[in-house]
Short mmCIF file of C-alpha atoms in Angstrom, two decimals:
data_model
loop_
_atom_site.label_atom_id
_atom_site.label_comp_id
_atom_site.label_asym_id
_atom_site.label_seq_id
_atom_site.Cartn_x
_atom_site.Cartn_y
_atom_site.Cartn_z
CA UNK K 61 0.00 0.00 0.00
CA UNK K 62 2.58 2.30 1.09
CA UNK K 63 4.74 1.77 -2.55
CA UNK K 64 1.29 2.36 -4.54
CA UNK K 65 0.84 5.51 -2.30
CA UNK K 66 4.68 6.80 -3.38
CA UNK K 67 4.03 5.95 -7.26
CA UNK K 68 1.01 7.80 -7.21
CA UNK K 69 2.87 11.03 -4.77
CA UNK K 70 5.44 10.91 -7.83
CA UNK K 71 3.30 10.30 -10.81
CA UNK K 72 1.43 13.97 -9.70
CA UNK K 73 4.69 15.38 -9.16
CA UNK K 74 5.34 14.66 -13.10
CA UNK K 75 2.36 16.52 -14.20
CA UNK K 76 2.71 19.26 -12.06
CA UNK K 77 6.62 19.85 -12.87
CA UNK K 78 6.00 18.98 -16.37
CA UNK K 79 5.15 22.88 -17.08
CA UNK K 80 7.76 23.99 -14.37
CA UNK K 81 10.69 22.71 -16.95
CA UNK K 82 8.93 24.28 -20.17
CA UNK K 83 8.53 27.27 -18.85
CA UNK K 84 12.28 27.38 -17.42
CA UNK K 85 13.58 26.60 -20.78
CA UNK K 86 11.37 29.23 -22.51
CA UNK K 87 12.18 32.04 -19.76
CA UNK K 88 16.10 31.34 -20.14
CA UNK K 89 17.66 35.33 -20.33
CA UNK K 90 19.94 36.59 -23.24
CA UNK K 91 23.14 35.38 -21.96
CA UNK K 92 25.53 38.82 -21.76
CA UNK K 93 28.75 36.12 -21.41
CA UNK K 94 30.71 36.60 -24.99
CA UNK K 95 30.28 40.44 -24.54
CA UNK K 96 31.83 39.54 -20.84
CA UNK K 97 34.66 37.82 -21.67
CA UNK K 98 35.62 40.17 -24.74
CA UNK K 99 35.55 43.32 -21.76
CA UNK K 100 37.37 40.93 -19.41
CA UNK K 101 40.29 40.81 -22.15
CA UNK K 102 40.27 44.21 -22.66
CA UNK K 103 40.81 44.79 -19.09
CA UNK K 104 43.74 42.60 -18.88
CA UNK K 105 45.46 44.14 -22.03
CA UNK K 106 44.82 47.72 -20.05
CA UNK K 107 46.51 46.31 -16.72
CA UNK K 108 49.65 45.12 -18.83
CA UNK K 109 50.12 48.54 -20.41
CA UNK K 110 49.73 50.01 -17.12
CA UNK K 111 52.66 47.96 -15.81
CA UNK K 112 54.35 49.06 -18.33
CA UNK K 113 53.95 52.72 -18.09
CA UNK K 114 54.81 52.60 -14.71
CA UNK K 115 58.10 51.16 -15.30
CA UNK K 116 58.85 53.66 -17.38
CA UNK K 117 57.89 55.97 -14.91
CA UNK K 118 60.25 54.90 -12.53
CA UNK K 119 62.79 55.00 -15.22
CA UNK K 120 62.25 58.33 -15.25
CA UNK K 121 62.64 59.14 -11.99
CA UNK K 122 65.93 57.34 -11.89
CA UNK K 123 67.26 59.57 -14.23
CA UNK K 124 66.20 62.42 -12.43
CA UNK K 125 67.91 61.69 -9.61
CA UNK K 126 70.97 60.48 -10.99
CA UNK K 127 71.38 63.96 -13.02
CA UNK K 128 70.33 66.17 -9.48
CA UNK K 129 73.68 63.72 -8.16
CA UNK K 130 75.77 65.65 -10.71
CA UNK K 131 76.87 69.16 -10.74
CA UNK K 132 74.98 72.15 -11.23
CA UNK K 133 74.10 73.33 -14.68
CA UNK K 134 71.75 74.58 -16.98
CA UNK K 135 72.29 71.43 -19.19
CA UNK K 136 71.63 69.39 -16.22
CA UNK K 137 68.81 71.67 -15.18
CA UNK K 138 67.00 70.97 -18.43
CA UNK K 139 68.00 67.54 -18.75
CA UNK K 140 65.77 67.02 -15.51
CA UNK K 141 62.64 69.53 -16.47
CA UNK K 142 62.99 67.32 -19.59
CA UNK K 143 62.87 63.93 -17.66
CA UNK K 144 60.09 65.30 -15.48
CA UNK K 145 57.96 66.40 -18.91
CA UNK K 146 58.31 62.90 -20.13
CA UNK K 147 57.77 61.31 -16.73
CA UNK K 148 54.62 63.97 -15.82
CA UNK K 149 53.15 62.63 -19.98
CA UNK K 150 53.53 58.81 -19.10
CA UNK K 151 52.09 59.47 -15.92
CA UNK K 152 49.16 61.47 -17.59
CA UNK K 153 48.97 58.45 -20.75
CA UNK K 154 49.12 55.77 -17.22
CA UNK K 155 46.09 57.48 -15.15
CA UNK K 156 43.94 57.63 -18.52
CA UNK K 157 44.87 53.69 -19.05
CA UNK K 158 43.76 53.44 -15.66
CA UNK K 159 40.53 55.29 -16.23
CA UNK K 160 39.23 53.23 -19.53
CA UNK K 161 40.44 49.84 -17.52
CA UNK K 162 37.68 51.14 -14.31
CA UNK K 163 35.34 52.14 -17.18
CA UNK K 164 35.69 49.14 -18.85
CA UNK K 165 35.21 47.19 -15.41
CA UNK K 166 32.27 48.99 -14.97
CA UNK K 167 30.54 48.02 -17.99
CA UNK K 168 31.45 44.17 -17.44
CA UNK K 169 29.96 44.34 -14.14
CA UNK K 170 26.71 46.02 -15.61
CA UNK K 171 26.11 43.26 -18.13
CA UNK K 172 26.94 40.68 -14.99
CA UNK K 173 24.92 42.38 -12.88
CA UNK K 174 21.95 42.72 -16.02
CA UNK K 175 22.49 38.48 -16.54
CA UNK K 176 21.99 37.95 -12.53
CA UNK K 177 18.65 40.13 -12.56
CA UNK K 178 16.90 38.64 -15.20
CA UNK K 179 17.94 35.02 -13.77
CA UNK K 180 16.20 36.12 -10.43
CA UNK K 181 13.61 37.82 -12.50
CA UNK K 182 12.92 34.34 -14.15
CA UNK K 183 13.61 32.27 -11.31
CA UNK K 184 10.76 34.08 -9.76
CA UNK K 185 8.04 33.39 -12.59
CA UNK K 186 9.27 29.55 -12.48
CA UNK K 187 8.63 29.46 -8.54
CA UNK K 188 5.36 31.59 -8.89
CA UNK K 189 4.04 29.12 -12.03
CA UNK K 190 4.86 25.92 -9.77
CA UNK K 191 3.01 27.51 -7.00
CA UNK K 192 -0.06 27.98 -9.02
CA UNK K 193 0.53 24.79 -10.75
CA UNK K 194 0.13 22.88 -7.19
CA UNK K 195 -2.81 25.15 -6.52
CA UNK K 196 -4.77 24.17 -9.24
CA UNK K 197 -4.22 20.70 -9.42
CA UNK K 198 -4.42 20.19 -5.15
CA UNK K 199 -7.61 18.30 -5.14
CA UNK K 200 -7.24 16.24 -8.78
CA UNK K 201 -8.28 12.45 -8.47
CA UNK K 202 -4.72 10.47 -7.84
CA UNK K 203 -6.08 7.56 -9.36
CA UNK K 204 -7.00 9.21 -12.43
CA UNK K 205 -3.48 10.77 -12.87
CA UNK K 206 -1.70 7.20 -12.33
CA UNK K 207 -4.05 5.50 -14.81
CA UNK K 208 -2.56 7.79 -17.70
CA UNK K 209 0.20 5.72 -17.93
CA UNK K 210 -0.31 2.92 -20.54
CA UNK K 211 2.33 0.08 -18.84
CA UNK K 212 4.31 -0.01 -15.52
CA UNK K 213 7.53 0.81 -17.73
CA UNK K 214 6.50 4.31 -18.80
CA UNK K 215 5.10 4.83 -15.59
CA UNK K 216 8.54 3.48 -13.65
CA UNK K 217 11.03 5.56 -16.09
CA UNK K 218 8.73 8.24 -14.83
CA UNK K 219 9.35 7.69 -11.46
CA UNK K 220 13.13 7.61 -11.69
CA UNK K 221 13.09 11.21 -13.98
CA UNK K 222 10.99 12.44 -11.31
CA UNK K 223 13.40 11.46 -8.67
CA UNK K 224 16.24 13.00 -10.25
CA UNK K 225 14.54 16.46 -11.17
CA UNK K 226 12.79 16.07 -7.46
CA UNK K 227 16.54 15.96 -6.22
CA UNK K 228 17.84 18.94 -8.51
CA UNK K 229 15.03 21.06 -7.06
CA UNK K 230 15.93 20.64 -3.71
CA UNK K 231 18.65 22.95 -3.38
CA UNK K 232 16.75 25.96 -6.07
CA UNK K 233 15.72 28.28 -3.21
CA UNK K 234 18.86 28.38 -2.17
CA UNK K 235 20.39 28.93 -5.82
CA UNK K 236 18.12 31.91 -5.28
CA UNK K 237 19.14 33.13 -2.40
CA UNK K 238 22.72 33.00 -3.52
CA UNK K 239 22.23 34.58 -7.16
CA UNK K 240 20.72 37.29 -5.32
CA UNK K 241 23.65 37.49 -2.76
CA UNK K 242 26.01 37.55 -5.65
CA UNK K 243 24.30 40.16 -7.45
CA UNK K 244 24.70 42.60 -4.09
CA UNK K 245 28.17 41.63 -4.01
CA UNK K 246 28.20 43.07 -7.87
CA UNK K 247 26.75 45.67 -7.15
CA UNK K 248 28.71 47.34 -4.10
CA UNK K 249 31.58 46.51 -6.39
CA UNK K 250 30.33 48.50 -9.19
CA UNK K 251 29.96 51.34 -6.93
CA UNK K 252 33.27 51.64 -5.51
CA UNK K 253 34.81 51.11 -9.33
CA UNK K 254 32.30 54.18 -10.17
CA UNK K 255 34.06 56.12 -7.40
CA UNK K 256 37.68 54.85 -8.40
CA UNK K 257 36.79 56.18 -11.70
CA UNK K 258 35.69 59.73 -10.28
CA UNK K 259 39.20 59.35 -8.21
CA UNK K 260 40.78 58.73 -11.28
CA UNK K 261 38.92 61.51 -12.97
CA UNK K 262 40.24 63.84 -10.47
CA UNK K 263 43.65 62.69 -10.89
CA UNK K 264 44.10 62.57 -14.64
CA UNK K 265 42.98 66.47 -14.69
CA UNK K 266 45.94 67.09 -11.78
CA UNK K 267 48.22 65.16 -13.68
CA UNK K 268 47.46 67.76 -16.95
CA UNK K 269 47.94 70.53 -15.25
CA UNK K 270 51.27 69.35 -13.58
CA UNK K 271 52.57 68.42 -17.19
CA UNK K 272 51.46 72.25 -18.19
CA UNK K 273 53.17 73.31 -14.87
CA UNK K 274 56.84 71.31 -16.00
CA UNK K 275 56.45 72.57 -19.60
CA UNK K 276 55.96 76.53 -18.45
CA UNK K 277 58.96 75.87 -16.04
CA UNK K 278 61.15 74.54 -18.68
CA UNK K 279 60.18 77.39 -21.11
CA UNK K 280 60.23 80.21 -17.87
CA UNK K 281 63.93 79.17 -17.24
CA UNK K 282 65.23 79.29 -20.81
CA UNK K 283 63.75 82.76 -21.13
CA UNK K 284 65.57 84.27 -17.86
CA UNK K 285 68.93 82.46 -18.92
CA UNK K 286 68.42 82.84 -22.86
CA UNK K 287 70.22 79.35 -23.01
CA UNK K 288 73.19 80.27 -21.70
CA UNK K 289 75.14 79.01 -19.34
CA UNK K 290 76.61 81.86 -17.51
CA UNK K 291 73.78 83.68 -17.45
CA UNK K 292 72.02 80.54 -15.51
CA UNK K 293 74.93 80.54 -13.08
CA UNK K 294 74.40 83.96 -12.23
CA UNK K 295 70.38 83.37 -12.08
CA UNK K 296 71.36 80.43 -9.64
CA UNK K 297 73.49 82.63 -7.50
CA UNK K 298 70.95 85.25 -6.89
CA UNK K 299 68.03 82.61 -6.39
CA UNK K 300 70.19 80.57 -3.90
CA UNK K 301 71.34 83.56 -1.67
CA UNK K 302 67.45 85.03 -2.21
CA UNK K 303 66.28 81.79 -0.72
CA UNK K 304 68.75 81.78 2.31
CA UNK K 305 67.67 85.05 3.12
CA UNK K 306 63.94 85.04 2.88
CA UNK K 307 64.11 81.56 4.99
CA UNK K 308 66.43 83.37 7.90
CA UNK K 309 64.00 86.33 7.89
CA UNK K 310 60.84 84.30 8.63
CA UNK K 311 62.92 82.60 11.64
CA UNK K 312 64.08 85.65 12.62
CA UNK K 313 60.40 87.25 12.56
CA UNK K 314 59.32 84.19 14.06
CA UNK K 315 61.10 84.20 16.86
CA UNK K 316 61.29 88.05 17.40
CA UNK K 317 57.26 88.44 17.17
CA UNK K 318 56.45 84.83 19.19
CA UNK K 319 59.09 86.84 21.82
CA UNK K 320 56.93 89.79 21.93
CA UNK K 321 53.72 88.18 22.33
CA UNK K 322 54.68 85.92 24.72
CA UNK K 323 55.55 88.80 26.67
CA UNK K 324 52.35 90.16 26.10
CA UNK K 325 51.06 87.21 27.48
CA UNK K 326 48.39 86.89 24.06
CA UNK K 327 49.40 82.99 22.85
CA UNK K 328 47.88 81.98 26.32
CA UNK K 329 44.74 83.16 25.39
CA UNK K 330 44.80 80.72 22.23
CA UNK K 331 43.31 77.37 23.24
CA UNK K 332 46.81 75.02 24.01
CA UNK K 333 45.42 72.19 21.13
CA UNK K 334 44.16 74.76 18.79
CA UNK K 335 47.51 74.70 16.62
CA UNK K 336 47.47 70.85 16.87
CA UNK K 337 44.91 70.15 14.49
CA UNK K 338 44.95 71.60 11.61
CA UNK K 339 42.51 72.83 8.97
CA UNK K 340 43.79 72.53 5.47
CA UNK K 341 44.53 76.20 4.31
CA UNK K 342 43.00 75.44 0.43
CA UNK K 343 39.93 73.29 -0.70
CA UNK K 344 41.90 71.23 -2.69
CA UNK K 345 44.52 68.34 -1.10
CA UNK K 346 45.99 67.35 -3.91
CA UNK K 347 50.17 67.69 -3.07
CA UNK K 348 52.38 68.67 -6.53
CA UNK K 349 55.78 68.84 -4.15
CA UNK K 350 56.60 67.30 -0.47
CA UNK K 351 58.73 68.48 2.13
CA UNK K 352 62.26 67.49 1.07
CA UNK K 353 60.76 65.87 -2.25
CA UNK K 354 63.55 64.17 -4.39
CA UNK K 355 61.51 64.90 -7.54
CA UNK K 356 61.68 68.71 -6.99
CA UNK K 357 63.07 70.31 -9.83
CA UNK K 358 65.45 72.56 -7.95
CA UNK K 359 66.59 70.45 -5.36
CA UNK K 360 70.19 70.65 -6.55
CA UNK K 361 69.74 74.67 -5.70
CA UNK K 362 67.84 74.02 -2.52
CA UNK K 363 65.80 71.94 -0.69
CA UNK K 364 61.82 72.18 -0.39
CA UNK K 365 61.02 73.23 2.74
CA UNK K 366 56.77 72.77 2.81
CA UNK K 367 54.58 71.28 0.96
CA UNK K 368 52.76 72.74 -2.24
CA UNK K 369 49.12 72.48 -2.63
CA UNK K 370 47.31 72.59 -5.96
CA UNK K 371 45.68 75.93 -6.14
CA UNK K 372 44.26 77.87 -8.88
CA UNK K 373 45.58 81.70 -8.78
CA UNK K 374 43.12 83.72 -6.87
CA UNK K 375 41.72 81.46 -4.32
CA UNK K 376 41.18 82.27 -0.81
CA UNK K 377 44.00 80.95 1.52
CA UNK K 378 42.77 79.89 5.39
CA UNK K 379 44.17 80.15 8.33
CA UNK K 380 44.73 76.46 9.57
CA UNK K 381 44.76 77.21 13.10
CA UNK K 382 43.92 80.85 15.58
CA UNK K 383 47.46 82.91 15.90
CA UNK K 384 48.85 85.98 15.29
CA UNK K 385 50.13 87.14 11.93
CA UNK K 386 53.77 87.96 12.48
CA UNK K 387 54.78 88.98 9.28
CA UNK K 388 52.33 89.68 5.95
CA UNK K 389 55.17 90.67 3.26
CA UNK K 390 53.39 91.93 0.53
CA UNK K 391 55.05 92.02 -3.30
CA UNK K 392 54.75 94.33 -6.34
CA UNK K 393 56.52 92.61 -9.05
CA UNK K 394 56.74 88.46 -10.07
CA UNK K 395 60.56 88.32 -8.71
CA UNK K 396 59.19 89.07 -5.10
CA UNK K 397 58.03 86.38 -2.66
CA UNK K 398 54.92 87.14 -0.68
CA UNK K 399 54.48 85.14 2.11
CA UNK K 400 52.39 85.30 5.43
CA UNK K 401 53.52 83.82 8.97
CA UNK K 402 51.29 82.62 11.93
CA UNK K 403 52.40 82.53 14.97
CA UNK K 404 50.64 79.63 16.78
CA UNK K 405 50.50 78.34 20.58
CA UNK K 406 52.68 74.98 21.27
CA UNK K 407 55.60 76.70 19.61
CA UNK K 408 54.36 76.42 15.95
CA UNK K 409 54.19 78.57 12.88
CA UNK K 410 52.61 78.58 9.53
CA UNK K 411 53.85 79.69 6.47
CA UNK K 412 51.72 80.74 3.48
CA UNK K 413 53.85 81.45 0.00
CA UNK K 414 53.08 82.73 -3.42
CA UNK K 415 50.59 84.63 -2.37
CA UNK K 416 49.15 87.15 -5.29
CA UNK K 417 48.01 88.74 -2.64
CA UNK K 418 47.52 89.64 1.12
CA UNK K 419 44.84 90.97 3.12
CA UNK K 420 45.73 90.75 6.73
CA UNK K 421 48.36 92.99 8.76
CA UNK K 422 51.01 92.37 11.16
CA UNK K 423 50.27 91.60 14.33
CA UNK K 424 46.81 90.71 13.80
CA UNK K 425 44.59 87.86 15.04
CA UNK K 426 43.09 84.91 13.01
CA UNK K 427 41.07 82.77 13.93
CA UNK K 428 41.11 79.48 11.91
CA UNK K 429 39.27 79.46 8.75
CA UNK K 430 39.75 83.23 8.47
CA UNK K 431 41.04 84.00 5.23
CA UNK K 432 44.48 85.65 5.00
CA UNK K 433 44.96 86.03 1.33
CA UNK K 434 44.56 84.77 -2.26
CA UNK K 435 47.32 82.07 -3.90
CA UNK K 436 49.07 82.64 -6.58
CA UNK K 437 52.42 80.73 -7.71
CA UNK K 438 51.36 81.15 -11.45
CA UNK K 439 53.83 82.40 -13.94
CA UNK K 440 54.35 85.85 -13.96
CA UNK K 441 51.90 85.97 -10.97
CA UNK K 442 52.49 89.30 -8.88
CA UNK K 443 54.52 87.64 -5.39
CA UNK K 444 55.23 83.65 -7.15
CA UNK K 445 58.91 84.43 -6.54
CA UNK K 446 61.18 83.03 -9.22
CA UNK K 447 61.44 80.40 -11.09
CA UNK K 448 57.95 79.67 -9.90
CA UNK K 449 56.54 76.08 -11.03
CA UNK K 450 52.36 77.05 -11.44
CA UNK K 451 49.31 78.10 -9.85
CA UNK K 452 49.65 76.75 -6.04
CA UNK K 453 50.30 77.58 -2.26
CA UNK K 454 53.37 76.72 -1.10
CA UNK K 455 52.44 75.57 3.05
CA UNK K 456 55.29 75.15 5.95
#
């Protein structure tokens, strides 16, 4: 009784799945995968010419610092700005390989996450049409169903497919769950690709305006030595000792105004953390030159002794932290370097260069944010100093 009982369980469980299969077949999605794969390729062909942009980047960069190791010239000079052109254009030709390879991910990931919705979409129908398929057929005669069959063979084959399909379906919900696990996976991926390629966006237009920066350089210094070499000599002479001087009179005025108001007894006023954290004194916080950077152009001359900010000529410079300004040295001509000093609490000072121009006074209190003054650093730019490299603010 009990095996008659199972044959008939499993000969309704072939007419109901019967139209479960069909319908599975029929509702298969337009499979993305060629268009996949060809992306996928695509990718990898980017990656490899990325490796190999960034070895010559580094090639580059060796030969810059092998030429700063020899003596000063302006054959040497250029040979670096030259170096750094090429270097700055592979880096520029690198970041825009970068940028199709993200954009390229992106659109993989679209057509993979496209394939995985229309399987759950379909998935979905096939569960809803078994559903109503049991429904409709929950109270059909058993006996009637059974007696279809015209011999026990038919009926037994039957049995076994139905076994075998009964054993496949077992594990579909959970085939479901896990498509639609994968396809969240997908999609936080594709997000943070979309904002890799915004980064990368970002980065690219940096990386043109550092390559116009090196090229106006290159062309600023042949113009002031007219190619020759004992004309740069003399150009490096004055720019050395003009360097040394300007950096001894901000320690001097540092120390001679942080005297005074200590005396005055005004830095205790200034909260005793205030001048350990920092605002940044520009929007942007994008870095063209470090502190000590072996990349910088002059280094040979002198060493950097901030950091330089990408910063269009005109924008508003901030105060990072409340002080005291103790020294706002204003400029009327290119070759002058305008500056501005705060004096903080804790022993610290900020310094605020190529400024095109300058809007507080000695002596006077900031608070942070406040603005102080406008960058400059551009070519030509009233207060860039000279041999000045492009639009920034140069921060110590």
């Amino acid at each position: 009784m009990k095996i008659r009982n199972l044959s008939i369980v499993l000969a309704i469980l072939v007419f109901l799945l019967m139209p479960f299969f069909v319908l599975a077949i029929s509702l298969n999605p337009t499979n993305n995968q060629v268009q996949i794969d060809q992306l996928e390729q695509q990718i990898t062909e980017k990656k490899d010419k990325i490796k190999q942009l960034e070895q010559s980047i580094n090639d580059y960069k060796d030969k810059i610092v092998q030429t700063q190791q020899q003596a000063s010239s302006l054959k040497n000079q250029m040979s670096i700005l030259n170096n750094r052109v090429s270097q700055v254009q592979t880096d520029v030709l690198a970041t825009q390989t970068s940028l199709d390879a993200v954009s390229l991910t992106i659109k993989s990931l679209t057509l993979s996450i496209q394939d995985k919705e229309k399987t759950i979409i379909n998935q979905k129908k096939i569960v809803a049409e078994l559903i109503k398929n049991i429904y409709k057929n929950d109270h059909e005669n058993y006996l009637k169903i059974a007696a279809t069959y015209n011999n026990f063979s038919d009926f037994y084959n039957k049995i076994q497919y139905v076994q075998k399909i009964d054993k496949e379906l077992g594990g579909s919900l959970k085939t479901l769950r896990g498509i639609k696990t994968n396809l969240l996976n997908q999609q936080s991926e594709a997000k943070d690709q979309q904002t890799a390629f915004e980064d990368l966006k970002n980065k690219l237009e940096n990386k043109k305006q550092d390559l116009e920066d090196n090229i106006g350089l290159r062309q600023n210094i042949l113009n002031q030595t007219k190619s020759q070499e004992v004309v740069y000599n003399t150009v490096v002479k004055n720019l050395k000792k003009q360097a040394a001087d300007e950096q001894n009179q901000i320690g001097n005025f540092e120390k001679q105004e942080r005297l005074k108001l200590e005396q005055q007894g005004k830095l205790v006023a200034i909260a005793s953390d205030d001048a350990n954290d920092f605002n940044w004194p520009v929007p942007s916080h994008y870095i063209t030159c470090y502190f000590h950077d072996p990349e910088y152009p002059f280094r040979k001359i002198f060493e950097h002794t901030g950091l330089d900010l990408r910063s269009a000529l005109g924008t508003p410079v901030k105060a990072v932290a409340s002080g005291y300004i103790g020294r706002a040295n204003r400029c009327t001509t290119p070759s002058c370097y305008a500056y501005v000093m705060i004096i903080h609490n804790g022993g610290l000072a900020t310094v605020y260069g190529h400024l095109s121009s300058i809007i507080v006074s000695n002596d006077q209190f900031v608070s942070r944010g406040d603005i102080i003054g406008y960058s400059g650093g551009a070519l030509g730019a009233v207060g860039s100093g000279p041999f000045a490299t492009g639009p920034h603010l140069h921060f110590e």
